[in-house]
Amino acid sequence: MVDAHFVSTTTTTTTTTTTTTPTTTTPTTTTTPTTTTTTPTTTTTTPTTTTTTPTTTTTTPTTTTTTPTTTTTTPTTTTTTPTTTTTTPTTTTTTPTTTTTTPTSTTTTPTTTPTTPEVCEWTRWSDCDTTCGYGIQSRTYECCSTCEPRIEVKSCKLTDCPIPSIDGGWSTWSEFSECTKTCGGGVQVRSRSCSNPAPSGGGKACPDVGYELNPCNKQECPVNGNWGEWSCCWTECSATCGSGTRSRRRQCNNPAPSGGGSDCVGSDVMTETCNEMSCGVDGGWSTWGQWSGCHQGTCAKTRKRACDNPAPSNGGMPCPGVSWQFKYCHALCCMGGVEYHTRYDIHC
């Protein structure tokens, strides 16, 4: 953008006053003088301070006062020519008042001042203000020595700055965390980070590891006892009949109490009745009865006993042996049942 400057031209016109006194004054004629005021244009240009700001033009008018021409003419006839003024942006031509009397004539020529526009342009960009990475270049818009130059800037980058090689360093350890268990052996964890400083530019990572474990709460946890399964095998029944008993056991091992835990609740023995059917009663003999007398036909005598002590019942065994006995009598006893006494005692 080019800023235009115009130099204002001020023209002052001086009018000549001519007085003629004739010898004979008969009639008197007074002519009203012509007054011409010419206001030339004055332009003042303030240079623009930035590239995007438009040119501000302030025009201050200049007042030029032209002293009026006073003409006093004694002769009867007076001819007055009015003043003609022509104004252009660069050249102002003023035609002064011409007074024609007999025979005087006065002509005034105005002064003309030419203006030359000033050339404005940007300077070349400056060098980047850094040798690597991002920097700044600038240039100015110069117009005249009395104007404030405008400045324009832009970013620049010649090359990436080299990154220094930095090995990583550990930060301080954090506090240990809570134990993962309240008993039975847990762990606590603490950590650190490879950020003091962090490795960069191809530097080495931190050695070792970034965490540490610590055993804790190693004491045994209390375990309450719980019963295992009942044994599958019963003991032998205490009786074969008439209602006996048998038993089986279980163990407090599922789990067994430990670490101060409580024992199993209840008994470890289960008892039940068995062989509840009634028992069979074997028969028993009563005592033998008296021998009978000798029977003449058989020549024998007998005696009996009963299987009622006790009698067999509920499938009990009968009494063993016989329920009666016999034995032969002496032959003498078979003869009419008479008892004879010989040298031997004989009882029939």
C-alpha positions as a printed Julia matrix, in Angstrom:
348×3 Matrix{Float64}:
   0.0      0.0     0.0
   1.29     3.46   -0.88
   0.52     6.4     1.33
  -0.02     9.67   -0.62
   1.07    12.99    0.84
  -0.1     16.31   -0.54
   1.61    19.6     0.27
  -0.85    22.36    0.81
  -0.32    25.6    -1.15
  -1.26    28.9     0.4
  -1.62    31.85   -2.0
  -1.95    35.38   -0.8
  -3.02    37.98   -3.33
  -2.31    41.63   -2.7
  -4.51    44.05   -4.51
  -3.16    47.37   -5.66
  -5.07    50.44   -4.61
  -4.94    53.34   -7.07
  -6.28    56.78   -6.32
  -6.65    59.38   -9.09
  -7.52    62.91   -8.35
  -8.68    64.93  -11.42
  -8.43    68.62  -11.76
 -12.09    69.27  -11.98
 -14.49    67.48   -9.7
 -18.03    67.89  -10.85
 -20.03    64.79  -10.3
 -18.89    62.29   -7.65
 -19.28    58.6    -8.29
 -18.53    56.01   -5.56
 -18.13    52.41   -6.61
 -18.49    49.61   -3.99
 -15.26    47.71   -4.02
 -15.24    44.05   -4.95
 -14.0     41.69   -2.22
 -12.74    38.29   -3.27
 -11.79    35.63   -0.64
 -10.05    32.56   -1.93
  -9.69    29.54    0.41
  -7.12    27.17   -0.96
  -7.17    23.5     0.04
  -4.55    22.31    2.52
  -3.98    18.53    2.88
  -2.04    17.06    5.79
  -1.25    13.35    5.6
  -0.3     11.35    8.72
   1.62     8.18    7.85
  -0.01     4.87    8.69
   1.63     3.03   11.63
   0.6     -0.53   10.68
   0.15    -2.42    7.44
  -3.56    -2.98    7.74
  -4.51     0.48    9.03
  -5.87     2.7     6.27
  -4.46     6.17    5.62
  -6.04     8.92    7.69
  -6.32    12.28    5.94
  -7.1     15.43    7.88
  -7.81    18.58    5.93
  -7.48    21.9     7.71
  -8.79    24.82    5.7
  -6.63    27.91    5.38
  -8.28    31.27    5.26
  -6.74    33.85    2.92
  -8.0     37.35    3.27
  -7.64    39.63    0.32
  -7.64    43.28    1.11
 -10.44    44.81   -0.9
  -9.62    47.32   -3.59
 -10.92    50.77   -2.97
 -11.16    52.95   -6.04
 -12.26    56.53   -5.99
 -12.78    57.97   -9.48
 -13.53    61.53  -10.2
 -14.46    61.19  -13.88
 -18.04    60.52  -14.82
 -17.47    57.07  -16.34
 -15.8     54.2   -14.38
 -15.49    50.65  -15.63
 -14.74    47.89  -13.04
 -13.84    44.35  -13.98
 -14.6     41.73  -11.21
 -11.9     39.41   -9.86
 -11.77    35.9   -11.3
 -10.18    33.06   -9.18
  -9.51    29.52  -10.44
  -8.32    26.78   -7.91
  -7.06    23.29   -8.83
  -5.73    20.55   -6.46
  -2.13    21.26   -7.35
  -2.12    24.73   -8.98
  -3.96    27.81   -7.77
  -4.34    30.73  -10.2
  -5.77    33.93   -8.87
  -6.77    36.75  -11.16
  -6.53    39.93   -9.19
  -8.93    42.77   -9.48
  -8.24    44.87  -12.53
  -9.19    48.48  -12.23
  -9.34    50.37  -15.44
  -9.3     54.03  -15.15
  -8.17    56.41  -17.67
  -5.64    55.07  -18.53
  -4.14    53.11  -15.55
  -4.21    49.2   -15.48
  -2.81    46.85  -12.73
  -2.42    43.02  -13.05
  -1.3     40.61  -10.19
  -0.13    37.03  -10.97
  -0.45    34.39   -8.11
   2.46    32.17   -6.97
   2.28    28.41   -7.85
   4.16    25.71   -5.72
   4.39    22.17   -7.27
   4.22    18.99   -4.97
   6.15    15.74   -5.47
   4.64    12.49   -3.93
   6.94    10.61   -1.53
   7.74     6.94   -2.32
   7.0      4.39    0.52
   8.21     0.75    0.55
   8.95    -2.25    2.82
  12.53    -3.0     3.8
  13.97    -6.52    3.33
  13.27    -9.14    5.97
  15.84    -9.34    8.73
  17.75   -12.54    9.44
  16.12   -15.09   11.77
  17.03   -14.16   15.35
  17.93   -17.74   16.32
  20.15   -20.39   14.76
  17.86   -23.34   15.56
  14.27   -23.86   16.51
  11.66   -21.17   15.99
  12.6    -17.48   15.85
  11.36   -14.15   14.49
  12.06   -12.06   11.37
  10.95    -8.47   10.96
  10.8     -5.67    8.4
   9.67    -2.03    8.48
   7.58     0.13    6.22
   9.59     3.31    5.7
   8.0      6.38    4.2
   9.59     9.57    5.5
  12.09    10.5     8.13
   9.51    12.22   10.26
   6.97     9.37   10.23
   6.86     6.42   12.67
   7.73     3.3    10.58
   5.37     0.34   10.68
   6.8     -3.08   11.66
   5.79    -6.52   10.38
   7.02    -9.76   11.98
   6.82   -13.45   11.08
   8.09   -16.69   12.52
  11.09   -18.49   11.09
  12.86   -21.8    11.63
  16.24   -22.71   10.19
  16.62   -26.2    11.67
  15.6    -28.25   14.69
  17.69   -27.65   17.75
  19.71   -30.73   18.79
  18.27   -32.57   21.8
  20.86   -33.3    24.5
  21.25   -36.91   25.66
  19.94   -37.24   29.23
  19.96   -40.47   31.26
  16.9    -41.18   33.38
  16.93   -40.83   37.16
  14.63   -42.3    39.81
  12.24   -40.21   41.87
  11.97   -40.85   45.62
  10.12   -43.95   46.83
   6.44   -43.6    47.65
   5.0    -44.8    50.97
   4.21   -48.52   51.32
   0.62   -49.44   50.54
  -1.71   -51.22   52.98
  -1.02   -54.94   53.5
  -3.01   -57.1    51.11
  -4.02   -59.47   53.97
  -4.74   -59.06   57.67
  -3.14   -62.44   58.51
  -1.61   -65.43   56.83
   1.06   -63.46   54.94
   0.37   -60.5    52.65
   2.49   -57.94   50.8
   2.95   -54.18   50.75
   3.99   -52.31   47.61
   5.79   -49.03   47.06
   6.85   -47.48   43.75
   9.02   -44.83   42.13
   9.08   -43.29   38.65
  11.91   -42.71   36.18
  11.24   -38.99   35.99
  14.06   -37.27   37.87
  14.86   -36.6    35.09
  13.07   -38.62   32.45
  15.42   -40.07   29.81
  15.56   -38.05   26.59
  17.7    -37.59   23.52
  18.67   -41.25   23.45
  19.65   -41.3    27.13
  19.61   -44.5    29.2
  16.56   -45.66   31.09
  16.67   -45.95   34.86
  18.31   -49.17   36.13
  16.55   -51.8    38.29
  12.76   -51.77   38.8
  10.26   -49.15   39.79
   8.5    -51.12   42.53
   9.35   -52.97   45.75
   7.42   -55.65   47.68
   7.49   -56.09   51.46
   5.99   -59.15   53.26
   3.53   -58.3    56.05
   1.05   -59.87   58.54
   2.78   -63.25   58.52
   0.9    -64.52   61.58
  -1.4    -67.51   61.07
  -5.04   -66.65   60.61
  -7.46   -68.24   63.15
  -9.38   -71.13   61.57
 -12.51   -72.56   63.16
 -12.84   -76.32   63.03
 -15.46   -78.02   60.89
 -16.58   -81.66   60.84
 -15.6    -84.02   58.09
 -17.87   -86.73   56.68
 -19.21   -89.54   58.92
 -17.37   -92.82   58.65
 -19.1    -95.3    56.4
 -18.44   -98.28   58.71
 -20.53   -99.0    61.79
 -19.31  -101.01   64.73
 -20.82  -104.47   65.34
 -24.22  -104.51   67.0
 -24.01  -105.09   70.7
 -26.74  -107.77   70.5
 -27.86  -110.2    67.87
 -31.48  -109.73   68.83
 -33.62  -107.93   71.29
 -32.35  -104.41   70.3
 -28.64  -103.72   70.5
 -26.59  -100.61   69.58
 -23.89   -99.71   67.08
 -21.9    -96.51   66.38
 -19.73   -94.64   63.87
 -17.4    -91.59   64.11
 -16.38   -88.42   62.28
 -13.32   -86.17   62.54
 -13.0    -82.39   63.05
 -10.69   -81.93   60.08
 -12.62   -80.02   57.43
 -10.68   -77.92   58.33
  -9.11   -78.69   61.65
  -9.06   -75.73   64.06
  -5.84   -73.7    64.0
  -4.42   -70.31   64.87
  -6.67   -70.03   67.89
  -9.82   -70.98   66.03
 -12.71   -72.74   67.81
 -13.27   -76.51   67.87
 -16.07   -78.24   66.04
 -19.44   -78.02   67.73
 -21.27   -81.28   68.54
 -20.31   -84.91   69.13
 -17.96   -86.96   67.05
 -19.93   -90.22   67.71
 -23.26   -91.25   66.19
 -25.12   -94.17   67.89
 -28.15   -96.11   66.69
 -30.09   -99.2    67.71
 -29.73  -102.49   65.88
 -31.16  -106.04   65.84
 -34.4   -104.92   67.35
 -36.21  -108.18   66.55
 -37.1   -110.43   69.5
 -34.6   -113.11   70.33
 -35.51  -116.84   69.98
 -35.7   -118.76   73.34
 -34.17  -122.19   73.45
 -36.0   -124.76   75.46
 -34.74  -125.95   78.83
 -35.54  -129.17   80.67
 -37.35  -129.35   83.87
 -36.12  -131.79   86.48
 -36.75  -135.49   86.03
 -39.87  -136.99   87.49
 -40.02  -140.06   89.72
 -39.49  -143.49   88.23
 -42.59  -145.39   87.56
 -43.19  -148.9    88.79
 -41.97  -151.82   86.8
 -44.28  -152.63   84.02
 -45.04  -156.3    83.94
 -45.3   -156.46   80.2
 -42.02  -154.76   79.51
 -40.38  -155.39   82.78
 -39.21  -151.79   82.75
 -39.88  -148.62   84.52
 -39.81  -145.0    83.2
 -39.44  -141.4    84.25
 -40.1   -138.07   82.36
 -39.09  -134.47   82.24
 -40.6   -131.44   80.42
 -38.91  -128.96   78.04
 -40.44  -126.03   79.77
 -37.67  -124.48   81.72
 -38.05  -122.44   79.61
 -40.12  -123.66   76.76
 -38.59  -122.82   73.34
 -40.08  -119.7    71.65
 -39.48  -117.26   68.75
 -37.62  -119.93   66.86
 -35.56  -120.98   69.8
 -33.96  -124.39   69.88
 -35.86  -127.25   71.47
 -34.4   -128.95   74.52
 -31.63  -131.32   73.62
 -31.93  -134.99   74.58
 -35.01  -137.01   75.44
 -37.89  -136.2    77.55
 -38.21  -139.67   79.14
 -35.99  -142.52   80.32
 -36.63  -146.18   81.0
 -34.7   -148.98   82.53
 -35.38  -152.67   82.99
 -36.52  -153.99   86.21
 -35.07  -157.08   87.84
 -36.72  -160.2    86.62
 -38.0   -160.91   90.0
 -39.8   -157.63   89.87
 -41.77  -158.71   86.87
 -43.51  -161.54   88.64
 -46.67  -160.17   89.81
 -45.02  -157.2    91.01
 -44.04  -158.97   94.11
 -40.98  -157.87   95.71
 -38.77  -160.52   96.89
 -36.01  -160.23   99.29
 -32.96  -162.2    98.6
 -29.5   -161.96   99.92
 -29.36  -158.78   97.8
 -31.67  -155.93   98.23
 -33.8   -155.56   95.14
 -36.09  -152.68   94.6
 -38.6   -152.97   91.83
